[in-house]
XYZ file of C-alpha atoms in Angstrom:
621
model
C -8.437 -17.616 -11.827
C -10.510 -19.926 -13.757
C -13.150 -18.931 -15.008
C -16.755 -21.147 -16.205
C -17.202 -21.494 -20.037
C -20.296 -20.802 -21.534
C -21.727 -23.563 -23.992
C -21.041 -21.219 -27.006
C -17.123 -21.401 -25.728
C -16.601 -24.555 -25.303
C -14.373 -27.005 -27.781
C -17.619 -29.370 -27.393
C -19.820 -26.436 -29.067
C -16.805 -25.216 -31.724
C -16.236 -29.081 -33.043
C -19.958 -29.407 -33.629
C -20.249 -25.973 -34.982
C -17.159 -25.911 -37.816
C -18.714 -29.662 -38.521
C -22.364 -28.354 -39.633
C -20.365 -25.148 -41.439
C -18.587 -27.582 -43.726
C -21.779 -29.210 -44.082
C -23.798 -26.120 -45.303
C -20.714 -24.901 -47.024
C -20.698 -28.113 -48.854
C -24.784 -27.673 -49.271
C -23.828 -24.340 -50.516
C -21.166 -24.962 -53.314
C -23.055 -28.000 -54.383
C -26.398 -25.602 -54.477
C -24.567 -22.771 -56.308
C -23.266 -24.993 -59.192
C -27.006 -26.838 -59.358
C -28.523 -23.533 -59.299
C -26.568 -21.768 -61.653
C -26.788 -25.146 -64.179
C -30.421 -25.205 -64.106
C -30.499 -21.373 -64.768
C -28.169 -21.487 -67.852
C -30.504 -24.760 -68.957
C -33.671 -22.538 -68.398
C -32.555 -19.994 -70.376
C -31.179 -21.909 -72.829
C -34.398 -23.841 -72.871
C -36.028 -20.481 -73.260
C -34.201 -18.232 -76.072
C -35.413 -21.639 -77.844
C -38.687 -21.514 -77.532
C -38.758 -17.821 -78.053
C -37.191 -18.324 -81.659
C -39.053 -17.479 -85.201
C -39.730 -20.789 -86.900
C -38.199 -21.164 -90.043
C -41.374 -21.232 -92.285
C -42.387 -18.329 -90.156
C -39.283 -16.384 -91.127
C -39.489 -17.677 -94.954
C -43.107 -15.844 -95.233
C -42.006 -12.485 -93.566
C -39.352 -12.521 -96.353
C -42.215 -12.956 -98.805
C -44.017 -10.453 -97.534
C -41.043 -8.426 -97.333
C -40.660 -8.529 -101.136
C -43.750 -7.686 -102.307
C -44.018 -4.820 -103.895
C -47.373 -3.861 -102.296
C -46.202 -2.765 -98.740
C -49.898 -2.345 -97.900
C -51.354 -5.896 -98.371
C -47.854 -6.980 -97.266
C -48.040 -5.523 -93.924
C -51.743 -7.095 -93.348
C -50.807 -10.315 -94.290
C -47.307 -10.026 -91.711
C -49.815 -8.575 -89.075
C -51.732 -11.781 -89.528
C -48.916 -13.985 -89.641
C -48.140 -12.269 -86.193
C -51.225 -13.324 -84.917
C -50.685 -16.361 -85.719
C -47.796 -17.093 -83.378
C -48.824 -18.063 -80.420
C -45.834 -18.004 -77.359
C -47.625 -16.412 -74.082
C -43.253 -15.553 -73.182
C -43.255 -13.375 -76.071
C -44.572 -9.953 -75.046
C -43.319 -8.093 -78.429
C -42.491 -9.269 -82.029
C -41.634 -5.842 -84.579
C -40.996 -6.796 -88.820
C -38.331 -3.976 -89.889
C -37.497 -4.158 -93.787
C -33.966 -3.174 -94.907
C -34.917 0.561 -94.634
C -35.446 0.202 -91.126
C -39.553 0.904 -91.602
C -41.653 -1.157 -89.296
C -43.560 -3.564 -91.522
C -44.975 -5.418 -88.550
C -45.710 -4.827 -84.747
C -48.099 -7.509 -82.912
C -48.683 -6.003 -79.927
C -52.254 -3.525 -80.536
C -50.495 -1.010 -78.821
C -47.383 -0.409 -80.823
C -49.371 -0.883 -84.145
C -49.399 2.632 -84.554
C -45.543 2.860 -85.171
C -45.850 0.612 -88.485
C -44.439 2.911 -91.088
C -42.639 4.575 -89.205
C -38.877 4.354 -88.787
C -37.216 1.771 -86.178
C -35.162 4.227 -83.574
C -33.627 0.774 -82.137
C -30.208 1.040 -82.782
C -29.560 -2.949 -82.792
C -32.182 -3.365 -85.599
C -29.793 -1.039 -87.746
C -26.848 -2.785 -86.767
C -28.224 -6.048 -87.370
C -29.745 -4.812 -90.782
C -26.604 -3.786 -91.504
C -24.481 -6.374 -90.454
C -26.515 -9.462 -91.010
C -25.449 -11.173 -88.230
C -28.330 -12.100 -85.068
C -27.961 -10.339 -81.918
C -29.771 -11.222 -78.294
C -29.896 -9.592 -75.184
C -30.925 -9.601 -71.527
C -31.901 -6.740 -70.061
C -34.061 -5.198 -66.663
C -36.996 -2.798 -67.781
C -36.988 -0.298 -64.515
C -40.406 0.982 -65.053
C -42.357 -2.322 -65.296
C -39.081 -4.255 -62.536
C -38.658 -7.167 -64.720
C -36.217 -8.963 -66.981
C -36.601 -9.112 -70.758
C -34.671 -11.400 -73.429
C -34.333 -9.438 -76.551
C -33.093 -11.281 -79.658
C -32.759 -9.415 -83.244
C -32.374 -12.026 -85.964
C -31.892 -10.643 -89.653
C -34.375 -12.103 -92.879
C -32.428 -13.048 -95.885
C -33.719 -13.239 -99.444
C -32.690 -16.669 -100.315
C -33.305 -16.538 -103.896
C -30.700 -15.864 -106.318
C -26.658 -16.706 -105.522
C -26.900 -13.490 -103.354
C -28.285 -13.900 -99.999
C -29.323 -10.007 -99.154
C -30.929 -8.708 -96.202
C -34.643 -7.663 -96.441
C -35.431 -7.068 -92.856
C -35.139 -8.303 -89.295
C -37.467 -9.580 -87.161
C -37.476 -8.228 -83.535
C -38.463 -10.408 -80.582
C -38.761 -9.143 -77.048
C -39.510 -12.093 -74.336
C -40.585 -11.858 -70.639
C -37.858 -14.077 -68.304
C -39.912 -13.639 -65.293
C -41.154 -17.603 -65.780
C -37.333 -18.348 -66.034
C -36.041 -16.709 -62.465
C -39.092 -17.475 -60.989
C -38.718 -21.577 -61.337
C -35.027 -20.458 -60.152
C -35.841 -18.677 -57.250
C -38.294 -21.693 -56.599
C -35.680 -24.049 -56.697
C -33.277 -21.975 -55.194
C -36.013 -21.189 -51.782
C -36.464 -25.448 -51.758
C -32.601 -26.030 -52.114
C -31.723 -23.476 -49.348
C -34.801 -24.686 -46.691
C -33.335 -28.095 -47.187
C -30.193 -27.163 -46.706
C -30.576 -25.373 -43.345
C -32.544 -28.555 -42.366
C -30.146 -31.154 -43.041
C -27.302 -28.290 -41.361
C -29.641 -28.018 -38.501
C -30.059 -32.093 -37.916
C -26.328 -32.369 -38.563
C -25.177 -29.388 -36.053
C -27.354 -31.401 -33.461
C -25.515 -34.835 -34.542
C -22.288 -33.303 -34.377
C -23.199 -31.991 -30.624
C -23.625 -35.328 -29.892
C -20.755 -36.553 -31.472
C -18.199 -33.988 -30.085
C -19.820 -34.396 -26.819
C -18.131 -38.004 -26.664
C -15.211 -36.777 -27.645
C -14.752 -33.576 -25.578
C -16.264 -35.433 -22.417
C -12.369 -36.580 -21.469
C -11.037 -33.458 -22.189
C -13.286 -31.342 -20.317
C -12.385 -34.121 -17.500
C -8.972 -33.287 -18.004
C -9.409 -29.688 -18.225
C -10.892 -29.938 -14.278
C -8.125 -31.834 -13.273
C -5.538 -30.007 -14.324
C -7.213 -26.988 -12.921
C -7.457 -29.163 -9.540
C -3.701 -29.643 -9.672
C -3.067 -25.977 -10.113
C -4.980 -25.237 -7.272
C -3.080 -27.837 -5.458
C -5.665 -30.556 -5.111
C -4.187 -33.505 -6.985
C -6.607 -35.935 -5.306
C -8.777 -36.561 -8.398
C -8.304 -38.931 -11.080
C -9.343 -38.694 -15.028
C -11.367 -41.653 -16.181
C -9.917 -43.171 -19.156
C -12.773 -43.941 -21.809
C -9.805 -45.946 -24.062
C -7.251 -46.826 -25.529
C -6.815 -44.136 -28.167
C -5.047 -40.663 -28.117
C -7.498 -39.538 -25.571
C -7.374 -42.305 -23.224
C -3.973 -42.454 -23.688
C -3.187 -38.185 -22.732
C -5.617 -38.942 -19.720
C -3.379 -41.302 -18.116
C -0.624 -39.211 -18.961
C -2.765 -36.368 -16.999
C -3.165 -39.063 -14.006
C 0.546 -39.676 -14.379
C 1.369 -36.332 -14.240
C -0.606 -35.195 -11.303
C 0.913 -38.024 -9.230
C 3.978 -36.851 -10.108
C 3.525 -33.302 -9.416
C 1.876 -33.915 -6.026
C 5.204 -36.024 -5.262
C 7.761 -33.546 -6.668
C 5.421 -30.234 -4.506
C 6.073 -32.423 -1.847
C 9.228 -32.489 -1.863
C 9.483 -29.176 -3.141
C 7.643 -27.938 -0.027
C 9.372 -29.812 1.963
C 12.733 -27.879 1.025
C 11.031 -24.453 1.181
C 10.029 -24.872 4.850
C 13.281 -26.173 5.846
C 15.143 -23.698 3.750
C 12.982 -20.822 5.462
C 13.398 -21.864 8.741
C 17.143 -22.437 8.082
C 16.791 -18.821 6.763
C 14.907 -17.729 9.858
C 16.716 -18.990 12.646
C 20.476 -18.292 11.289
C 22.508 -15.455 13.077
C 23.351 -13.837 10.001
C 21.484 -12.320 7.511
C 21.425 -13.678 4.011
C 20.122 -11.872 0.949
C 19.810 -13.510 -2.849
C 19.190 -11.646 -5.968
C 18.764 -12.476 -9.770
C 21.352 -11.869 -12.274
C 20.723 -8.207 -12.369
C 20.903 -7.782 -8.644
C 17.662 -7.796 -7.829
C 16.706 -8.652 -4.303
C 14.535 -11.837 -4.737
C 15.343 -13.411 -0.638
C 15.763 -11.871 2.041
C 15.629 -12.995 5.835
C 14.692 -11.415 8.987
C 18.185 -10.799 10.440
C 19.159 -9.447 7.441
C 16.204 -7.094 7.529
C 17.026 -6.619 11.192
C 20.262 -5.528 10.441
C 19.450 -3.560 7.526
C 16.325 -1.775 9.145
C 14.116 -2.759 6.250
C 10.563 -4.304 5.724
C 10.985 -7.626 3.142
C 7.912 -6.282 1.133
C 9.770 -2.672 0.435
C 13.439 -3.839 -0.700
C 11.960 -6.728 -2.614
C 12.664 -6.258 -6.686
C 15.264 -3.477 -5.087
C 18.816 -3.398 -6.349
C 20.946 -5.131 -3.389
C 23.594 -2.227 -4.708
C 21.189 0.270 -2.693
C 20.238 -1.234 -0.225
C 23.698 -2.291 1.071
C 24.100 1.382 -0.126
C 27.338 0.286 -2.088
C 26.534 2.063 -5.358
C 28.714 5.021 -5.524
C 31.397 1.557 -4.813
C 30.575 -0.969 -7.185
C 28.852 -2.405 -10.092
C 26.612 -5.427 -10.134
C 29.383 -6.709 -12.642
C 32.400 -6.367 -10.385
C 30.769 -7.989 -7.517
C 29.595 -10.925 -9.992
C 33.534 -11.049 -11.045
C 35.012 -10.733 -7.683
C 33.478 -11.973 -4.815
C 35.419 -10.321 -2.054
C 34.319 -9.050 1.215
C 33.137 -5.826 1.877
C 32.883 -4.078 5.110
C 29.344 -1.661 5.622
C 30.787 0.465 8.182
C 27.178 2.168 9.075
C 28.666 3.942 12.472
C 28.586 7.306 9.883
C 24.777 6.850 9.395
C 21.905 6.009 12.111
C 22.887 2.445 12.301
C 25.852 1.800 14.848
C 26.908 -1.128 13.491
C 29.527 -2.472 11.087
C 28.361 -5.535 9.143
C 30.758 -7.871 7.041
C 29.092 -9.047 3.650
C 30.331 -12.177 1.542
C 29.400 -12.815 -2.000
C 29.103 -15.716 -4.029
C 27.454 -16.382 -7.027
C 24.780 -18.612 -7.353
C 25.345 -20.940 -10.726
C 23.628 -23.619 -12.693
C 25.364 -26.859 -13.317
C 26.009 -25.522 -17.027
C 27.981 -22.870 -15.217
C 25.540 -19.990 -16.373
C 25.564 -17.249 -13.495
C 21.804 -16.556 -12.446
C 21.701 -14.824 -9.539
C 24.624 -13.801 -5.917
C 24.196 -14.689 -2.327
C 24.956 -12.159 0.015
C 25.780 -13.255 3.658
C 25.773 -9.994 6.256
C 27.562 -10.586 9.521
C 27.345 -8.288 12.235
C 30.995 -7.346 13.396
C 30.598 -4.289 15.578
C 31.087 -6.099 18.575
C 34.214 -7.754 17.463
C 35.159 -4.755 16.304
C 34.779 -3.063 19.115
C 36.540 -5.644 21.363
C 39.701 -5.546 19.111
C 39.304 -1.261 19.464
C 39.018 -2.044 23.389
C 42.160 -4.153 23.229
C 44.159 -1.994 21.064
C 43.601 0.631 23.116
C 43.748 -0.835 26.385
C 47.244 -1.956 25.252
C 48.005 1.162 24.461
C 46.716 2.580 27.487
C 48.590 0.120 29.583
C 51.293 0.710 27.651
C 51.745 4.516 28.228
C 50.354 4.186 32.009
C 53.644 2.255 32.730
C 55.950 3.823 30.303
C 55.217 7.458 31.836
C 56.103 6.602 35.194
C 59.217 3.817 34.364
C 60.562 6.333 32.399
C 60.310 9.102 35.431
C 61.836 6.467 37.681
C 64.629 5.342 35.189
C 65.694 9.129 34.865
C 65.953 9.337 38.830
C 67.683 6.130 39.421
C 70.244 7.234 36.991
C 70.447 10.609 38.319
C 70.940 8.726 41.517
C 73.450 6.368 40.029
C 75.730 9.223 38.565
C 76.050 10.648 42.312
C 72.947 12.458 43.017
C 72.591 9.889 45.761
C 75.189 11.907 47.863
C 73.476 14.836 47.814
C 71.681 14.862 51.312
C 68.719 17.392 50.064
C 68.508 15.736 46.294
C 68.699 12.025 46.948
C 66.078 11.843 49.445
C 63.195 14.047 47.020
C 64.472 11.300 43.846
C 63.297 8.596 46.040
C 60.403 9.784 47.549
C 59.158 10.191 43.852
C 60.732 7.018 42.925
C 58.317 5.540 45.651
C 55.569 7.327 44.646
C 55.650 5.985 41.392
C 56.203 2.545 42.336
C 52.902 2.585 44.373
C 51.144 4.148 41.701
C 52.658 0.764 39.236
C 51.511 -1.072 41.895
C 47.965 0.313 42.526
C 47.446 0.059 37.928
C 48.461 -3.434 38.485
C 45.916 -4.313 41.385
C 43.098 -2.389 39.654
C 44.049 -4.433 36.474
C 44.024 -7.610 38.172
C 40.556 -6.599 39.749
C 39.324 -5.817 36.613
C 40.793 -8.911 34.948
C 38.727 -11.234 37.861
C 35.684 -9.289 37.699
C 35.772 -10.161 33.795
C 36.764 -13.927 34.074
C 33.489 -13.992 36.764
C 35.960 -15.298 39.618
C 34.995 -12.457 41.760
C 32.445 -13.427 44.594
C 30.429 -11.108 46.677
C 31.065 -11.475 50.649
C 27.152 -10.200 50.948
C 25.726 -9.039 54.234
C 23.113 -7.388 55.331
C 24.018 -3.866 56.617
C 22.712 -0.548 57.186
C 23.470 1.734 54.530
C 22.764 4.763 56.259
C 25.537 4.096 58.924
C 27.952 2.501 55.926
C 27.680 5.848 54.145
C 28.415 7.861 57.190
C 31.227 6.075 58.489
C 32.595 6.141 54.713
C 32.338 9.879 54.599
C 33.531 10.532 58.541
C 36.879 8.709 57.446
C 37.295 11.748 54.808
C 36.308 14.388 57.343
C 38.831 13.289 59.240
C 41.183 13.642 56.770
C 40.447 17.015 56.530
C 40.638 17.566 60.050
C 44.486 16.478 60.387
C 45.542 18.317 56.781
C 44.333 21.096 58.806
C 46.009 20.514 62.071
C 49.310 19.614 59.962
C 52.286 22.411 59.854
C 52.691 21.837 56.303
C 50.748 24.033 53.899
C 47.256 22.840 52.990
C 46.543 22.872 49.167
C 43.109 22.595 49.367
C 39.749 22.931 51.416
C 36.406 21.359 51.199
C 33.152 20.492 53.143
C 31.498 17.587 52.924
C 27.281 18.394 53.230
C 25.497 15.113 54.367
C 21.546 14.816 52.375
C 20.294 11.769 54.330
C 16.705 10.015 54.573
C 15.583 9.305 58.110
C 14.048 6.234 57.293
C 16.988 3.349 57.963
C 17.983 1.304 54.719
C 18.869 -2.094 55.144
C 20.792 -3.414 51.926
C 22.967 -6.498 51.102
C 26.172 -5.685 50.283
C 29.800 -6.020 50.196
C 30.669 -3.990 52.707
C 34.443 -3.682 51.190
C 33.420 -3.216 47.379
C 30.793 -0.617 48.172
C 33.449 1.044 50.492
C 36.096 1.044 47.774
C 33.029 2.395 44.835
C 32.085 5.261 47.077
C 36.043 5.941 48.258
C 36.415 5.819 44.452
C 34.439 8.516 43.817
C 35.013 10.788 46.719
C 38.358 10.897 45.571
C 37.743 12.099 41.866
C 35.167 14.941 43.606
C 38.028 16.058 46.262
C 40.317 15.913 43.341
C 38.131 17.682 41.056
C 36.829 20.448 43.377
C 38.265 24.004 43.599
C 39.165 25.110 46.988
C 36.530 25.789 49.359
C 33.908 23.965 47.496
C 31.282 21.979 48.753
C 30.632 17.963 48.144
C 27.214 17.025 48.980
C 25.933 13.377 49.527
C 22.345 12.077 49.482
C 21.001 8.832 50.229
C 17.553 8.185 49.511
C 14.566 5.493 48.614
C 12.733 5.383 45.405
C 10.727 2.291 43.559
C 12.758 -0.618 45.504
C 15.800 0.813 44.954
C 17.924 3.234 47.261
C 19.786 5.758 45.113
C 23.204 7.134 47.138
C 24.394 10.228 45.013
C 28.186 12.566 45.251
C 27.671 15.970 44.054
C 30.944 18.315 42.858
C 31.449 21.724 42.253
C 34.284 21.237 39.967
C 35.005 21.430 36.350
C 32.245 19.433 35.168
C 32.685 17.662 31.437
C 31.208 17.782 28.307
C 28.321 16.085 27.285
C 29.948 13.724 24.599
C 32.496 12.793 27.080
C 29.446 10.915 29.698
C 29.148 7.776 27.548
C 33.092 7.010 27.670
C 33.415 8.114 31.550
C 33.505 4.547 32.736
C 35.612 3.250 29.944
C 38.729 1.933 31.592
C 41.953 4.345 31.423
C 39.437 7.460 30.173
C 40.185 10.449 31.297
C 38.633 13.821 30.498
C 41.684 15.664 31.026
C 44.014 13.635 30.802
C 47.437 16.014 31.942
C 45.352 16.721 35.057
C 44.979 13.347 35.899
C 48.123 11.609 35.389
C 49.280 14.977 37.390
C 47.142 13.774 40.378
C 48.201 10.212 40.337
C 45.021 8.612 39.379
C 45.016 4.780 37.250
C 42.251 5.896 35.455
C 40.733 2.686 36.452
C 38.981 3.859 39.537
C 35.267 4.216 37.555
C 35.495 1.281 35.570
C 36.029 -1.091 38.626
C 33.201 0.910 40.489
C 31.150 0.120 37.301
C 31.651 -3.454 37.506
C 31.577 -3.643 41.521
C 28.140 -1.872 41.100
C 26.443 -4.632 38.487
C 28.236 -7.441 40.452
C 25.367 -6.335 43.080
C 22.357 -5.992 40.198
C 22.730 -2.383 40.359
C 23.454 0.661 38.317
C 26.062 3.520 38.435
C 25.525 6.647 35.908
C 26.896 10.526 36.257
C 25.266 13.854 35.174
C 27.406 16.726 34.538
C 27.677 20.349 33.416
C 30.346 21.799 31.901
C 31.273 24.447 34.414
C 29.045 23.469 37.082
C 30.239 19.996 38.201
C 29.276 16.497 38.139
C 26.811 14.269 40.023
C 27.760 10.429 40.530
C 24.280 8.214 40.989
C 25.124 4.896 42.600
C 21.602 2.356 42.494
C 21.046 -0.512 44.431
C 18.343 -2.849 44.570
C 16.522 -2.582 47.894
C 13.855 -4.870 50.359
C 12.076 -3.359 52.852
C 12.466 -5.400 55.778
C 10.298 -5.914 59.187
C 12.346 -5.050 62.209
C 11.264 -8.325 63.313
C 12.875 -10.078 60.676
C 16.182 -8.265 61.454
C 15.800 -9.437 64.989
C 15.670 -12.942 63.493
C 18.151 -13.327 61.418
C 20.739 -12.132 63.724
């Protein structure tokens, strides 16, 4: 986010700003060198002015050696007086013994006789040689020049020293004219910094007015505006980088475009493809994903985004980002263990820049579970077919050559080997029908001879015809294996349905069968038919065996059995539920069963139903 320069920011206010620092810097060396000059010339100027004169010096030695040290010291008090220099503020006359001889300041006079405590008078005395010094008086907060300058007896080969002369001199004159000059140099320096901080503005304002141009255009162009246009002022650097800047932006617009352009169609290829596709970075970190992927995966894209692909394909405890950047095999995510039922199929391949250099892998999830479960289904309906047919071929091929080795002379034998020879040739022949039932209904070649018919009286009839079997198993000599009663649960309103008569006929005989079957002796099968939210539910109760929970999702499966020795025992296909199944949905209906494990089952058969006038009844036929 951009964000608005203050003036004291800016490049505009920097250029103008390090251009008037030279400047006073420059004021400021150039000042420190004058200023320092004209002090060393000022005080130079001024140790000179503060010096003895010669004669002066020539008539303190006089002085000096006279031998009368009281007429001596009145004439050096009025040679003292004498001097006049308003910068000397004390002049002392020491002899050789280091007695003051001389002292013109009134003050001091008092000390003449006395011995000089001054430790540079001695060492001058001593020495001979002059000595000067500046020092800073804290009581009175000024500067002093002190110079010591030794007074020789010229006379004779010998030059000896007869005294020293002591000059103390006020420098406030001195580093006040300095501090003048230094108060003048420094106004007119900030002046002439001042006038040339406000040139310079002006000046770097003509040359920062293209860049600041550029500065908002390229801030257009990473917003995504690239409608603007820098001016160009000339032909120099700057006018040259703001065409560059135009240049560029009409590039950039053009290559966004395009750029753009492939996003959308990449995301909608992304979107609308029937697999899911996920790409990562070099370290297998999820950077795309797509919705069927997500779908599939039962993720959001925000939360596995920046995720390691290696959990959320949960393949960790498998493989290593390396190996699958190596080898890009297939893997199968069987997720049937886990709360997804579904087994997905997930290709790899690397995603690679023209020098080769591996930056990133492509993973491409394809939902197999329903192939899968069509090549279970046709496994094991091979292998169902397989033993239906074997089971009873081999029964028959045992009796046929138990009637080929001579059973077929035996008058009570022969005749019980081909009665079950029969039997089991019907029971071929009835797996064969139900398959090639099953095989139409699949291929859609199967059409519905619909008519309109009333259910209540089609339900009946259905379950007289079994009552009736009952009725001549009971009248029969032979022994009866089993009883039942059939308990009829009807509506009195009459139900007029379109339907296949002969379908629904062969569902509901389908059924009856499996409860008669299933039913211990003496039990009771009841039968409802009823009307409920446009649909008329007809419904076969049992009071058999019942079956396990798990085992209701598989019941219509074709050649499922629950027990399967039972079955086989009693002749069934194990195709009689399956064809009811698809009989049922051929007429936009539904078939389920509820069960108990000990208490029997309950078959629900649901058809869609239309109330209809009587007098429309009337008119149709």
């Amino acid at each position: 986010m951009n964000k608005k320069l203050h003036f004291f920011q800016s490049i505009h206010f920097k250029i103008a700003l390090v251009f008037a620092l030279l400047l006073f810097l420059a004021f400021q060396i150039v000042g420190a060198v004058f200023v320092q000059r004209l002090k060393s010339e000022n005080l130079k100027q001024f140790k000179q002015s503060v010096e003895m004169p010669a004669y002066v010096n020539n008539l303190l030695v006089t002085q000096l050696n006279e031998a009368d040290t009281s007429e001596a010291n009145e004439r050096i008090k009025n040679i003292l007086d004498d001097i006049n220099n308003n910068n000397i503020s004390d002049i002392q006359v020491v002899d050789a013994k280091g007695v003051i001889r001389g002292e013109n300041n009134v003050n001091n006079r008092s000390m003449i006789g006395q011995k000089a405590t001054n430790s540079s008078i001695k060492q001058v005395l001593y020495s001979g040689r002059n000595f000067s010094q500046t020092m800073y008086n804290e009581r009175d907060n000024r500067r002093y020049y002190i110079a010591i300058t030794p007074l020789f007896n010229t006379s004779g080969n010998n030059n000896t020293v007869v005294g020293a002369v002591y000059v103390r001199a006020n420098l406030e004159s001195v580093y006040d004219s300095v501090n003048d000059v230094i108060v003048i140099f420094a106004t007119a320096a900030l002046i002439a910094t001042g006038i040339g901080l406000a040139l310079a503005i002006l000046v770097s304002s003509a040359i920062t007015r293209p860049i600041d141009e550029m500065k908002k255009q390229t801030a257009r162009i990473a917003r995504g505006d690239y409608s603007g246009q820098v001016q160009v002022y000339g032909r120099d650097e700057l006018g040259q980088l703001a065409q560059a800047v135009n240049n560029l932006s009409a590039r950039v617009e053009k290559a966004q475009e395009v750029t753009e352009s492939e996003r959308r169609r990449l995301d909608l290829i992304l979107s609308h493809m029937s697999d899911g596709v996920i790409a990562t970075d070099r370290g297998g970190k999820i950077t795309i994903i797509n919705d069927m992927a997500c779908e599939a995966l039962e993720v959001e894209p925000d939360e596995v985004r920046n995720k390691s692909i290696l959990d959320i394909l949960n393949i960790r405890d498998k493989y290593t980002i390396r190996e699958l950047l190596e080898n890009q095999n297939e893997i199968i995510l069987d997720e049937l263990d886990t709360n997804r039922d579904q087994i997905l199929n997930a290709n790899f391949s690397l995603i690679q820049r023209r020098s080769g250099f591996i930056i990133g892998i492509v993973c491409v999830l394809h939902d197999i579970t329903e192939q899968q479960r069509i090549d279970r289904e046709r496994r094991q309906f091979v292998s169902n077919v397989s033993h239906e047919l074997r089971t009873p071929l081999t029964s028959m091929r045992s009796y046929i050559e138990a009637l080929n080795e001579g059973a077929w002379q035996d008058p009570e034998i022969a005749p019980a080997f081909l009665k079950v020879t029969q039997e089991e040739t019907d029971r071929m022949i009835r797996m064969i029908n139900d398959l090639l039932s099953l095989s139409r209904m699949d291929l859609g070649k199967v059409e519905l001879d619909l008519e309109l018919v009333n259910l209540n009286e089609l339900f009946n009839y259905i379950l007289n015809r079994f009552d009736m079997m009952l009725e001549k198993d009971n009248n029969d000599t032979r022994e009866v294996t089993k009883n039942y009663t059939i308990k009829r649960d009807f509506t009195d309103k009459t139900l007029w349905v379109e339907v296949d008569t002969d379908k629904i006929i062969q569902v509901v005989d389908n059924i009856m069968n499996n409860a008669i079957k299933y039913s211990p002796d003496g039990g009771v099968i009841t039968c409802r038919l009823l009307e409920t939210h446009n649909h008329v539910i007809m419904s076969i109760s049992d009071q058999g065996l019942g079956m396990p929970k798990k085992e209701l999702a598989h019941i219509f499966e074709r050649f499922y059995r629950v027990d399967k020795a039972r079955s086989r025992a009693q002749g069934g296909t194990g195709l009689g539920l399956a064809i009811s199944k698809e009989v049922i949905e051929l007429h936009h209906g539904r078939i389920w069963v509820d069960s108990t494990e000990g208490k029997g089952s309950t078959f629900y058969i649901s058809l869609p139903y239309e109330e209809y006038e009587e007098g429309d009844l009337w008119d149709e036929e």
